[in-house]
C-alpha positions as protocol buffer text, in pm:
chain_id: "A"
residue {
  index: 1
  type: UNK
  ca { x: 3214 y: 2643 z: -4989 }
}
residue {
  index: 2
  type: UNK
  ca { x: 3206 y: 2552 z: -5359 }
}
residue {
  index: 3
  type: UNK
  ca { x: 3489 y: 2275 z: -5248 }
}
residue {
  index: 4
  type: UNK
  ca { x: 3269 y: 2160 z: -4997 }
}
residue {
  index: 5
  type: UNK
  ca { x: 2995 y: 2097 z: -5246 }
}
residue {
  index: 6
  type: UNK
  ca { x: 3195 y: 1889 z: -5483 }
}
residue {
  index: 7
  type: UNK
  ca { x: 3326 y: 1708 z: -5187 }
}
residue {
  index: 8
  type: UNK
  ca { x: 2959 y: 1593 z: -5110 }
}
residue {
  index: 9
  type: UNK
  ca { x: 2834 y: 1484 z: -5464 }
}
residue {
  index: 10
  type: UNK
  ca { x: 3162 y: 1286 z: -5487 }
}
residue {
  index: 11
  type: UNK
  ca { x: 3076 y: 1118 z: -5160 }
}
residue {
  index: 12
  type: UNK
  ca { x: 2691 y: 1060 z: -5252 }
}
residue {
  index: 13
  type: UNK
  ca { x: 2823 y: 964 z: -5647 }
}
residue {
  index: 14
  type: UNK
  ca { x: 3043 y: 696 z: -5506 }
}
residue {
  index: 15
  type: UNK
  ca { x: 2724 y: 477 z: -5367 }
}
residue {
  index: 16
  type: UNK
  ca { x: 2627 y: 217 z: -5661 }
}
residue {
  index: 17
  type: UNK
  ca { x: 2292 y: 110 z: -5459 }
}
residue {
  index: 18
  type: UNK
  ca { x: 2160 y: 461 z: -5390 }
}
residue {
  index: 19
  type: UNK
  ca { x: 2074 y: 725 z: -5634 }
}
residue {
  index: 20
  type: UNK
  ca { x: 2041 y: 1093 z: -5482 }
}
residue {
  index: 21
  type: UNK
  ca { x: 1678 y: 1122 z: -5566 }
}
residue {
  index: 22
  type: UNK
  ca { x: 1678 y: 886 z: -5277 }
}
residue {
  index: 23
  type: UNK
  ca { x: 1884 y: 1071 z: -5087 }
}
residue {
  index: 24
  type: UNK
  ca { x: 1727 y: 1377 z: -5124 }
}
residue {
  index: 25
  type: UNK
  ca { x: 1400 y: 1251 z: -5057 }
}
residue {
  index: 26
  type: UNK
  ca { x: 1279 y: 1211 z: -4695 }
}
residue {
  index: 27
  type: UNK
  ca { x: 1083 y: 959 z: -4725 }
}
residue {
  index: 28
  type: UNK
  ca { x: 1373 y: 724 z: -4829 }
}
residue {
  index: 29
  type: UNK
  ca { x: 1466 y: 748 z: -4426 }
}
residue {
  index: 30
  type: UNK
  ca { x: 1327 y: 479 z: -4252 }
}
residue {
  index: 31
  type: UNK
  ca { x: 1018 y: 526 z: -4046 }
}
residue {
  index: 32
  type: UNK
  ca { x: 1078 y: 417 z: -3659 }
}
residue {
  index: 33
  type: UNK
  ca { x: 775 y: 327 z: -3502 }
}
residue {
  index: 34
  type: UNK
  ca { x: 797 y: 466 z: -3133 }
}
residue {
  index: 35
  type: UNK
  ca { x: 577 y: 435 z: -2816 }
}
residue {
  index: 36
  type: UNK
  ca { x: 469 y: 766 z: -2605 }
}
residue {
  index: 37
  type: UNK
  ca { x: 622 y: 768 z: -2266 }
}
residue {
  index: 38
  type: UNK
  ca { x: 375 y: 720 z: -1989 }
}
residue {
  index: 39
  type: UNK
  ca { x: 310 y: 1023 z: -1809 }
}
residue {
  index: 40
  type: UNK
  ca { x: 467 y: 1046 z: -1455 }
}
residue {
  index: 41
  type: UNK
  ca { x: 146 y: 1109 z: -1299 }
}
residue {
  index: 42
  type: UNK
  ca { x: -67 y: 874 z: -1481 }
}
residue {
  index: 43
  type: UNK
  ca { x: -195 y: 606 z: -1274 }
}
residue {
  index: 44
  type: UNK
  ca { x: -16 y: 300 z: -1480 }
}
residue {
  index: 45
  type: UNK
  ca { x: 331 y: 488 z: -1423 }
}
residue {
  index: 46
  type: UNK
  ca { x: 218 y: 490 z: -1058 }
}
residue {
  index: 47
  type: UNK
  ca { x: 141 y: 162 z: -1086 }
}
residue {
  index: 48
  type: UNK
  ca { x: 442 y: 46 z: -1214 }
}
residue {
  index: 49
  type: UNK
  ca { x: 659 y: 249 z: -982 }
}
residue {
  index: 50
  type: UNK
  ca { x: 511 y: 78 z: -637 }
}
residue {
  index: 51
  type: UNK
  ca { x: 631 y: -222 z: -493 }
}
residue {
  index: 52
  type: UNK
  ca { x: 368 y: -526 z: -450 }
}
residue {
  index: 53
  type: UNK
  ca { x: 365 y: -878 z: -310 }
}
residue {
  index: 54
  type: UNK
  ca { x: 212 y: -1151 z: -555 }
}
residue {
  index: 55
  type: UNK
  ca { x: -104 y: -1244 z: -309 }
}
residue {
  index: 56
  type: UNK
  ca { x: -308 y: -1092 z: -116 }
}
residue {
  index: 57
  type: UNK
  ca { x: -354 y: -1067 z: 319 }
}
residue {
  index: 58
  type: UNK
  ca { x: -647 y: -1137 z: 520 }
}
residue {
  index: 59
  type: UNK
  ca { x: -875 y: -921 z: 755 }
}
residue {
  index: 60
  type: UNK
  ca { x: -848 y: -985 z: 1095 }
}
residue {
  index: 61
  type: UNK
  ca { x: -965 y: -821 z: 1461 }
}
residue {
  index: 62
  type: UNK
  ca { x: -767 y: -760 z: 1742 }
}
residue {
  index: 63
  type: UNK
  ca { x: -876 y: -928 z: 2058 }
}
residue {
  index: 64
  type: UNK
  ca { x: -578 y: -847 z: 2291 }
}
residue {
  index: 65
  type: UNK
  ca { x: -235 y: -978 z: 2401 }
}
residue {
  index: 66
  type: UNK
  ca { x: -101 y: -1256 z: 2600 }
}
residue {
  index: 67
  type: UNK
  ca { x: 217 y: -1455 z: 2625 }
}
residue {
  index: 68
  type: UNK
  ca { x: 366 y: -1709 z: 2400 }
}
residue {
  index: 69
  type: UNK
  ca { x: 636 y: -1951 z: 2498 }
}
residue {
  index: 70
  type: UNK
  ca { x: 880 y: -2072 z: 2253 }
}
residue {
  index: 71
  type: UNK
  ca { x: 1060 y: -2412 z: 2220 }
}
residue {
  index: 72
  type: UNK
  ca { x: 1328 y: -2275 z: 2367 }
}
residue {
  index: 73
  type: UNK
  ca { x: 1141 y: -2147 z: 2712 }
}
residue {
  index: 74
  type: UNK
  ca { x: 1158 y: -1797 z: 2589 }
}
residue {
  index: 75
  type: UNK
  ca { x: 872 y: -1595 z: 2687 }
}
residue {
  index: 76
  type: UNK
  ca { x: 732 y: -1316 z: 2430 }
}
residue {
  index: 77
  type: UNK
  ca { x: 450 y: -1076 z: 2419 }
}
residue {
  index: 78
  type: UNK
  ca { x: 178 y: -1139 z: 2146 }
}
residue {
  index: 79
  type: UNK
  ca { x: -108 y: -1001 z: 2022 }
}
residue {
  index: 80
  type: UNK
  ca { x: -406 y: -1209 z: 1966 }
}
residue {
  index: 81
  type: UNK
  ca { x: -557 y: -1184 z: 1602 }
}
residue {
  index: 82
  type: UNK
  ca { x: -881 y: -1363 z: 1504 }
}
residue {
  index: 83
  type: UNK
  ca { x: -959 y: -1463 z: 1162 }
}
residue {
  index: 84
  type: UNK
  ca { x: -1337 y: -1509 z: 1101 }
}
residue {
  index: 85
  type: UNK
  ca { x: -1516 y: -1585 z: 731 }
}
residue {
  index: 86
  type: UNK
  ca { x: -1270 y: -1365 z: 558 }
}
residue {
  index: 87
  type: UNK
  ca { x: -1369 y: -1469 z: 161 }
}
residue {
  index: 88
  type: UNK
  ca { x: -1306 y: -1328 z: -167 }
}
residue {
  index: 89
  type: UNK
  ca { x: -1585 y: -1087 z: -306 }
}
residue {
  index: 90
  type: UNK
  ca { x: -1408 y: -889 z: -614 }
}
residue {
  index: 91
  type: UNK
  ca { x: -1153 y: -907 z: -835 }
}
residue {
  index: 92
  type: UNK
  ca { x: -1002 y: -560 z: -981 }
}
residue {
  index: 93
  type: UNK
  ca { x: -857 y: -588 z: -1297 }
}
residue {
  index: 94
  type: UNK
  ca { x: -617 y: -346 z: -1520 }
}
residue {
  index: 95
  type: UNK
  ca { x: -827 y: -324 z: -1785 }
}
residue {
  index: 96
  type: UNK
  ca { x: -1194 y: -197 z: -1586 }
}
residue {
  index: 97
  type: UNK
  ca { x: -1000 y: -73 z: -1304 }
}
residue {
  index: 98
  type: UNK
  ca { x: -658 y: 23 z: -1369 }
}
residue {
  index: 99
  type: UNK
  ca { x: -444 y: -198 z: -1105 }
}
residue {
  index: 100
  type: UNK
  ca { x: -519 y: -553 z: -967 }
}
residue {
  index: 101
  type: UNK
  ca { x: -646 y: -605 z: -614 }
}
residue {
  index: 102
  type: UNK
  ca { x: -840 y: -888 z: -442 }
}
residue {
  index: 103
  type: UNK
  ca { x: -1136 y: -706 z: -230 }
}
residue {
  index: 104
  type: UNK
  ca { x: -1173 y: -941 z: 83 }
}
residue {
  index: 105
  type: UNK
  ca { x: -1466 y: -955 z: 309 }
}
residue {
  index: 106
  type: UNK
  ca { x: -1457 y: -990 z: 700 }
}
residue {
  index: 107
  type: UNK
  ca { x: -1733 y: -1176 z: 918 }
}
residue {
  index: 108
  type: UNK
  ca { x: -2112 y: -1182 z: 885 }
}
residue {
  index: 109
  type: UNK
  ca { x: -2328 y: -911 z: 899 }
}
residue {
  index: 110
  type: UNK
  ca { x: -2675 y: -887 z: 761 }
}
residue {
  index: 111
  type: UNK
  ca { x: -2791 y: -591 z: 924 }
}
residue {
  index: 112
  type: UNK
  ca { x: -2820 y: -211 z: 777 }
}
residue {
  index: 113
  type: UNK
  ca { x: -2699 y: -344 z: 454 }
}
residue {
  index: 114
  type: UNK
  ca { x: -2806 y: -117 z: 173 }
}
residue {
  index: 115
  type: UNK
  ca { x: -2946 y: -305 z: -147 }
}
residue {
  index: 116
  type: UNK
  ca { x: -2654 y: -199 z: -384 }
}
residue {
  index: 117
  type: UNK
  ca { x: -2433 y: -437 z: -93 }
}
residue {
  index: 118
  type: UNK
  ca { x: -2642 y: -724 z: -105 }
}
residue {
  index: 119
  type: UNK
  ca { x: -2620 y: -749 z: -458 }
}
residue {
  index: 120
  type: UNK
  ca { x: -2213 y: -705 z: -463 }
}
residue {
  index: 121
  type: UNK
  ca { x: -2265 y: -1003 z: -228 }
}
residue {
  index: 122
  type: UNK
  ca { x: -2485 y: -1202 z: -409 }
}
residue {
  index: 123
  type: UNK
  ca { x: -2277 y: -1192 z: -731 }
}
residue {
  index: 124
  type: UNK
  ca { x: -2012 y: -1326 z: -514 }
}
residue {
  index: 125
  type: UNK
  ca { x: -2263 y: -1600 z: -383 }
}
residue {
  index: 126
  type: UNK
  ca { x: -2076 y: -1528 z: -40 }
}
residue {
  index: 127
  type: UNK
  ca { x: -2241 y: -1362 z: 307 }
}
residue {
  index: 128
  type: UNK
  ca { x: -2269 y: -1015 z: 350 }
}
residue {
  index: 129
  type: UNK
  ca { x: -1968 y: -882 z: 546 }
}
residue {
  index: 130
  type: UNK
  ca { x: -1914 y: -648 z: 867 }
}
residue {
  index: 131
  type: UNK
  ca { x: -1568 y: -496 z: 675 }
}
residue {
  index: 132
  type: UNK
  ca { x: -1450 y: -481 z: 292 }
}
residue {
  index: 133
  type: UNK
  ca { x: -1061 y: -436 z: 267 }
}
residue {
  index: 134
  type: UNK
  ca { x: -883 y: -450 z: -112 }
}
residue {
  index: 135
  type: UNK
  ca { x: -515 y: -572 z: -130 }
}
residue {
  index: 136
  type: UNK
  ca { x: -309 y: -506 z: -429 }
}
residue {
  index: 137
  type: UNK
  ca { x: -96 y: -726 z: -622 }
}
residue {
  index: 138
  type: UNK
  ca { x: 154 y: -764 z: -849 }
}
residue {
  index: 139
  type: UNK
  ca { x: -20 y: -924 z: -1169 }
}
residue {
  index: 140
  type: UNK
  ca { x: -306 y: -1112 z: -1274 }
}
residue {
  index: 141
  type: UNK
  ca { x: -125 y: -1408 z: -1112 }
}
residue {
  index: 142
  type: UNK
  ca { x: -242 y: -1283 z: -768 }
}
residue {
  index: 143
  type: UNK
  ca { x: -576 y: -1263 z: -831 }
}
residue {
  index: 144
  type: UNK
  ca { x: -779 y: -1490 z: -609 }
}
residue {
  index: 145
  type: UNK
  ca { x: -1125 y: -1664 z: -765 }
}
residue {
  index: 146
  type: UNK
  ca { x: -1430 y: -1511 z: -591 }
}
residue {
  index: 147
  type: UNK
  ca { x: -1609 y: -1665 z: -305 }
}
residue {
  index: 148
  type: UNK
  ca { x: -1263 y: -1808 z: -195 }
}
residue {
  index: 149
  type: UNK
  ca { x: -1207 y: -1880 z: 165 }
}
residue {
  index: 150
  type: UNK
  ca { x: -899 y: -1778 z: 329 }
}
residue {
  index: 151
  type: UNK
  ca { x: -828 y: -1897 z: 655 }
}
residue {
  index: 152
  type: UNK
  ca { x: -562 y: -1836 z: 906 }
}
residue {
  index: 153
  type: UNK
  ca { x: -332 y: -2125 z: 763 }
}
residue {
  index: 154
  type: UNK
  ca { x: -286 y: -1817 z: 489 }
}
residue {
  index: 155
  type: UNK
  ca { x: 71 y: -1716 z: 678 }
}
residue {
  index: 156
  type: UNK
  ca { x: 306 y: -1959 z: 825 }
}
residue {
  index: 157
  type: UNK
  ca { x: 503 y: -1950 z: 1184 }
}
residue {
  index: 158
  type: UNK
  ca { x: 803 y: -1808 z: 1166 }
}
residue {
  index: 159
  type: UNK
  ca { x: 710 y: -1588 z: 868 }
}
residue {
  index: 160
  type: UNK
  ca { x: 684 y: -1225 z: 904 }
}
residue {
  index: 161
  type: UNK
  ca { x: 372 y: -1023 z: 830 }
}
residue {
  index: 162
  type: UNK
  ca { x: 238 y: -620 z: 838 }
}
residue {
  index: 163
  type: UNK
  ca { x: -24 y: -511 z: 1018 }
}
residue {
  index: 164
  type: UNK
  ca { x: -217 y: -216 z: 942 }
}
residue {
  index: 165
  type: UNK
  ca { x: -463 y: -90 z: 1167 }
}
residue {
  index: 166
  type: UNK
  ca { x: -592 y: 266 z: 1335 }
}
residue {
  index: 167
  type: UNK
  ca { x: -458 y: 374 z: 1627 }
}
residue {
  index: 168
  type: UNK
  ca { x: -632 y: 513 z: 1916 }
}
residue {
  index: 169
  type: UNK
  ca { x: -813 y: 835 z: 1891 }
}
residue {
  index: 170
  type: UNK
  ca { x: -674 y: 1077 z: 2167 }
}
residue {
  index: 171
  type: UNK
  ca { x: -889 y: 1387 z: 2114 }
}
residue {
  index: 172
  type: UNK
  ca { x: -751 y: 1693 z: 2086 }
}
residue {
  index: 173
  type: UNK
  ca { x: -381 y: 1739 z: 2207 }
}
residue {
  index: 174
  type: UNK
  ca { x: -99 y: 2041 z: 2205 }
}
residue {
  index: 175
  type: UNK
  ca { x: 212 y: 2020 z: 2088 }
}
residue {
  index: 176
  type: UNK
  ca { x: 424 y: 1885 z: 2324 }
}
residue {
  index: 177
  type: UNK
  ca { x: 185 y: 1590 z: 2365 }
}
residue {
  index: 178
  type: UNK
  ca { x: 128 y: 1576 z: 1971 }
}
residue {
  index: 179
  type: UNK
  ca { x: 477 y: 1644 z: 1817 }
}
residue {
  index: 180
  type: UNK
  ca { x: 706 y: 1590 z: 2130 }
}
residue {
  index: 181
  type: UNK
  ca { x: 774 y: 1961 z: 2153 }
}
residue {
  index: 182
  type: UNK
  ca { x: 1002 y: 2064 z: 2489 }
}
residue {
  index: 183
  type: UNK
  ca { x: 784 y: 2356 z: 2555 }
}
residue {
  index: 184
  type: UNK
  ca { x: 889 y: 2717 z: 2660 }
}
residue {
  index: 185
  type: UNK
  ca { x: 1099 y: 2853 z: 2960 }
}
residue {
  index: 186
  type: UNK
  ca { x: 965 y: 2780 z: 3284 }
}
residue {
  index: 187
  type: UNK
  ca { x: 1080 y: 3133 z: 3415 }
}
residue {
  index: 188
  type: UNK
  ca { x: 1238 y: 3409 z: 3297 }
}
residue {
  index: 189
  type: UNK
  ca { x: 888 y: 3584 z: 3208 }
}
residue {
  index: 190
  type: UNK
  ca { x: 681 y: 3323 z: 3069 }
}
residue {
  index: 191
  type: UNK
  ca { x: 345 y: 3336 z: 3156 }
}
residue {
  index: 192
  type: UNK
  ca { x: 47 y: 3107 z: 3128 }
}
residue {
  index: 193
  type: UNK
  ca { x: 240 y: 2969 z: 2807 }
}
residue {
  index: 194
  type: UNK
  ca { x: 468 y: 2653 z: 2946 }
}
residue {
  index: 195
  type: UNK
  ca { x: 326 y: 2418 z: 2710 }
}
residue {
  index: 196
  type: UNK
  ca { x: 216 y: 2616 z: 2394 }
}
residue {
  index: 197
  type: UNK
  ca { x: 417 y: 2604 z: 2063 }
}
residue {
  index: 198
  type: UNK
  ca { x: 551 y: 2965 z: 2046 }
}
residue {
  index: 199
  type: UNK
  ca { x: 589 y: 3166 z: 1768 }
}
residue {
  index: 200
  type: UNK
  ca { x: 427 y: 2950 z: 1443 }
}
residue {
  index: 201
  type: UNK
  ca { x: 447 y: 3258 z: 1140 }
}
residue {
  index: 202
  type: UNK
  ca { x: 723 y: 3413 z: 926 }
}
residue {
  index: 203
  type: UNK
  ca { x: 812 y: 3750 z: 910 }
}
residue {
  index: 204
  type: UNK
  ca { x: 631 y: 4032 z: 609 }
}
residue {
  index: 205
  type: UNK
  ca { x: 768 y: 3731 z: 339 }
}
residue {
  index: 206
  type: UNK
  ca { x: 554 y: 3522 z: 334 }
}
residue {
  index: 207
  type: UNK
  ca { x: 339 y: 3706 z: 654 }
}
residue {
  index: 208
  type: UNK
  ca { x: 148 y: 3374 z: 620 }
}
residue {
  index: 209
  type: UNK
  ca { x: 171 y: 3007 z: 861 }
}
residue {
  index: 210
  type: UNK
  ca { x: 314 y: 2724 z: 573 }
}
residue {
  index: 211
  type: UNK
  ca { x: 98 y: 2436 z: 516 }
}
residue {
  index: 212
  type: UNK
  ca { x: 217 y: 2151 z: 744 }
}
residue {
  index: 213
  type: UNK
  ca { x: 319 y: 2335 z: 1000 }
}
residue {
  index: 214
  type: UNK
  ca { x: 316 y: 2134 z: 1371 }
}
residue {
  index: 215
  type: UNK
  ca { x: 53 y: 2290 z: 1552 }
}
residue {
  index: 216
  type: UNK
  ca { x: -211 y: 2125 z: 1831 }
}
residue {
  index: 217
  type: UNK
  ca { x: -470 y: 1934 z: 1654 }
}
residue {
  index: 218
  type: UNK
  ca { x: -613 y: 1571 z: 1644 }
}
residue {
  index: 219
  type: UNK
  ca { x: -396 y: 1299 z: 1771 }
}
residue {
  index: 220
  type: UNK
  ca { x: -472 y: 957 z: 1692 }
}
residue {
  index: 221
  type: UNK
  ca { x: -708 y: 769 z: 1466 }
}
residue {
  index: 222
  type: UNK
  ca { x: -512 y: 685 z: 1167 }
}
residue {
  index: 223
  type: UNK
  ca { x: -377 y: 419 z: 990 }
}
residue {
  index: 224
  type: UNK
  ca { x: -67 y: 314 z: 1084 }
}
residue {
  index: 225
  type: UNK
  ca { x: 125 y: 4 z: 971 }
}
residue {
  index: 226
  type: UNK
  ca { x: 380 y: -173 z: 1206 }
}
residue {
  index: 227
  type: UNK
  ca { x: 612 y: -375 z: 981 }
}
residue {
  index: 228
  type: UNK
  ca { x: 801 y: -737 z: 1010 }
}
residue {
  index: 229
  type: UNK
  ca { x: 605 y: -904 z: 1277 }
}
residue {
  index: 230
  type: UNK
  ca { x: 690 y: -1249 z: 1306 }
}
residue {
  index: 231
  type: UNK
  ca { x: 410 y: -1489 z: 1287 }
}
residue {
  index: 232
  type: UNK
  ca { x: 433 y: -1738 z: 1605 }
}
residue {
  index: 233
  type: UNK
  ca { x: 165 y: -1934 z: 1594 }
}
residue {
  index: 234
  type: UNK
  ca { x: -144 y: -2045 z: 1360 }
}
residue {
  index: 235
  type: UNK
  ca { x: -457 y: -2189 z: 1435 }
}
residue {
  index: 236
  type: UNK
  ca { x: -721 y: -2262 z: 1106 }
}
residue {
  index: 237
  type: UNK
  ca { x: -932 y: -2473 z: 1295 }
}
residue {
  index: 238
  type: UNK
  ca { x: -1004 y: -2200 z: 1604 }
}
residue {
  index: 239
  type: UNK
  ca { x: -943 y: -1915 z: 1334 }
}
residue {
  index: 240
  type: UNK
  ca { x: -628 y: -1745 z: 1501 }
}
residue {
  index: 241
  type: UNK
  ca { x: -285 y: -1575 z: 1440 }
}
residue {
  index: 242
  type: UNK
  ca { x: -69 y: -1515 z: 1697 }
}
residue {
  index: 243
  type: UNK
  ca { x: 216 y: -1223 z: 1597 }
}
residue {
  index: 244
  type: UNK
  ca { x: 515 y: -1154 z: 1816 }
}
residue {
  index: 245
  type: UNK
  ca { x: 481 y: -810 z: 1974 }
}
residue {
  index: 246
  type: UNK
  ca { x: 183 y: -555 z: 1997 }
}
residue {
  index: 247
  type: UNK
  ca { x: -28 y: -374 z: 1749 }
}
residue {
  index: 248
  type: UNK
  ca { x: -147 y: -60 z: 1695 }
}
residue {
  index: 249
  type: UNK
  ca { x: -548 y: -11 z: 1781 }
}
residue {
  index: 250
  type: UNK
  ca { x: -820 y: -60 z: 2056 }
}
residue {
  index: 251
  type: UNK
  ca { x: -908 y: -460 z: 2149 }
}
residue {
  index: 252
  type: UNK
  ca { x: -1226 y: -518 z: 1871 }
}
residue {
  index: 253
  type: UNK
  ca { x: -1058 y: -327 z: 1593 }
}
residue {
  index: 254
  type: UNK
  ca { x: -1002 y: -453 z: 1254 }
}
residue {
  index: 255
  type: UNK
  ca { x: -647 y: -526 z: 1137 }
}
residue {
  index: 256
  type: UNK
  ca { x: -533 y: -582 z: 793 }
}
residue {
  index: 257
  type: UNK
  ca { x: -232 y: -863 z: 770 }
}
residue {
  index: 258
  type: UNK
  ca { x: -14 y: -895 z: 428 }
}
residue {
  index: 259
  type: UNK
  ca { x: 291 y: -1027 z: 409 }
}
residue {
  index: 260
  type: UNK
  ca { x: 580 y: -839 z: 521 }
}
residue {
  index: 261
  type: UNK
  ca { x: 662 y: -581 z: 177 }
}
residue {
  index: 262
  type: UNK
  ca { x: 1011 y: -496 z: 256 }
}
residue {
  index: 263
  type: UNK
  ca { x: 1098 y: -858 z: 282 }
}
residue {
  index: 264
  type: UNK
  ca { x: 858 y: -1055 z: -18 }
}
residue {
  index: 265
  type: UNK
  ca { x: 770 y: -769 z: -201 }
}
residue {
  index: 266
  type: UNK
  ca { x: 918 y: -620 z: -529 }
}
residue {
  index: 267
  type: UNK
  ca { x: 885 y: -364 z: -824 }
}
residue {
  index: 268
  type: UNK
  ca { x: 725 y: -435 z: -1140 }
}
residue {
  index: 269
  type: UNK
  ca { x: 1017 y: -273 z: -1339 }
}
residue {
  index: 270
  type: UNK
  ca { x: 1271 y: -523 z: -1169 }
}
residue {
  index: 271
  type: UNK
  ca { x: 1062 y: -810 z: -1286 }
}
residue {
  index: 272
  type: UNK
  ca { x: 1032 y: -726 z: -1587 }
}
């Protein structure tokens, strides 16, 4: 031990530029300044963890589907989207709101607006809408100035889009209906139970059902987003998009189209 001592004031004696007071001292190690790790949950690491495009989409409504032919004399199924006074009215900002989005307005609607409404509107010197829809984006970059038309000439043909919309509400449903369930025996003893889900519980541990368990309930009426639709035709003029394939929702509903995130879209942490 004593060795080990001398061995150490030998080592420290043989720097010229450093005495041991400094040594000794802890304030003669250098002072790192370090930044606190975001929290997972926070909403800037959530933020940062979701994939965005740079711009934002445009609120459209459903009017049905027809048939489009192609150059080639192919004939697809489309789905008929109209695009009607869709204009900026906010801008959402990191700083007051803790992400960037573009709020976008849909038609024209000046009935049962409330007063709080018609003053969002008026600061926007645009209409008052039938629909408000926000899209977020990547950066500051995305934002869009308010009162900003966007027409249909927003998206391209050829290009492919998303479109979120809500399905159709189908009441009330069991399971096989609901989850795709194959039911119980049709014999051997079953009775006046073909179609119901069976046993749902656990034995004494937990002697409880698990949250999330598939059980009858309400089918229908949610968002749902169908991805990489191809845009085939655009109209700004008319006000219409025409996108190969169907879409989810009732003729009259309102749609929201980006462009297609698994394709344009990217993190914030690859970028940087």
């Amino acid at each position: 031990m004593y060795s080990l001592i001398l061995r150490r004031l030998n080592s420290t004696a043989a720097l010229p530029a450093v005495s041991k007071r400094q040594l000794i001292s802890p304030m003669a190690v250098p002072a790192l300044k370090s930044v606190a790790p975001l929290p997972f949950k926070s909403p800037e690491a959530k933020r940062l963890r979701k994939r965005l495009l740079d711009r934002p989409g445009l609120i459209g409504v459903k009017r049905g589907m027809t048939q489009f032919y192609s150059r080639n004399g192919d004939r697809v199924p489309a789905t008929v989207l109209e695009i009607d006074q869709v204009e900026v009215v906010y801008n959402k900002t990191v700083d007051k709101n803790g992400y960037y989005a573009v709020q976008v307005g849909y038609g024209h609607k000046l009935k049962n607006q409330t007063k709080a409404m018609l003053g969002h509107y008026r600061n926007a010197k645009v209409s008052p809408k039938e629909t408000l829809f926000e899209f977020e984006v990547k950066d500051e970059n995305g934002l869009v100035p308010v009162g900003s038309q966007l027409k249909a000439d927003h998206f391209k043909p050829g290009q492919f889009v998303d479109v979120i919309s809500k399905t159709k509400g189908k009441g009330f449903s069991g399971v096989m209906k609901r989850w795709n369930f194959s039911g119980l025996p049709a014999t051997h003893g079953t009775s006046l139970a073909h179609r119901s889900a069976g046993s749902t519980g656990m034995n004494t541990t937990p002697a409880r059902v698990l949250p999330g368990k598939k059980m009858a309930g309400h089918l229908g009426d949610e968002w749902n987003t169908i991805f990489n639709l191809e845009v085939l035709d655009v109209n700004a003029e008319k006000g219409y998009i025409l996108v190969k394939g169907c879409v989810s929702g009732s003729n009259g509903s309102y749609v929201q189209i980006r462009d297609a995130l698994k394709k344009y879209g990217s993190h914030i942490l690859q970028d940087k």
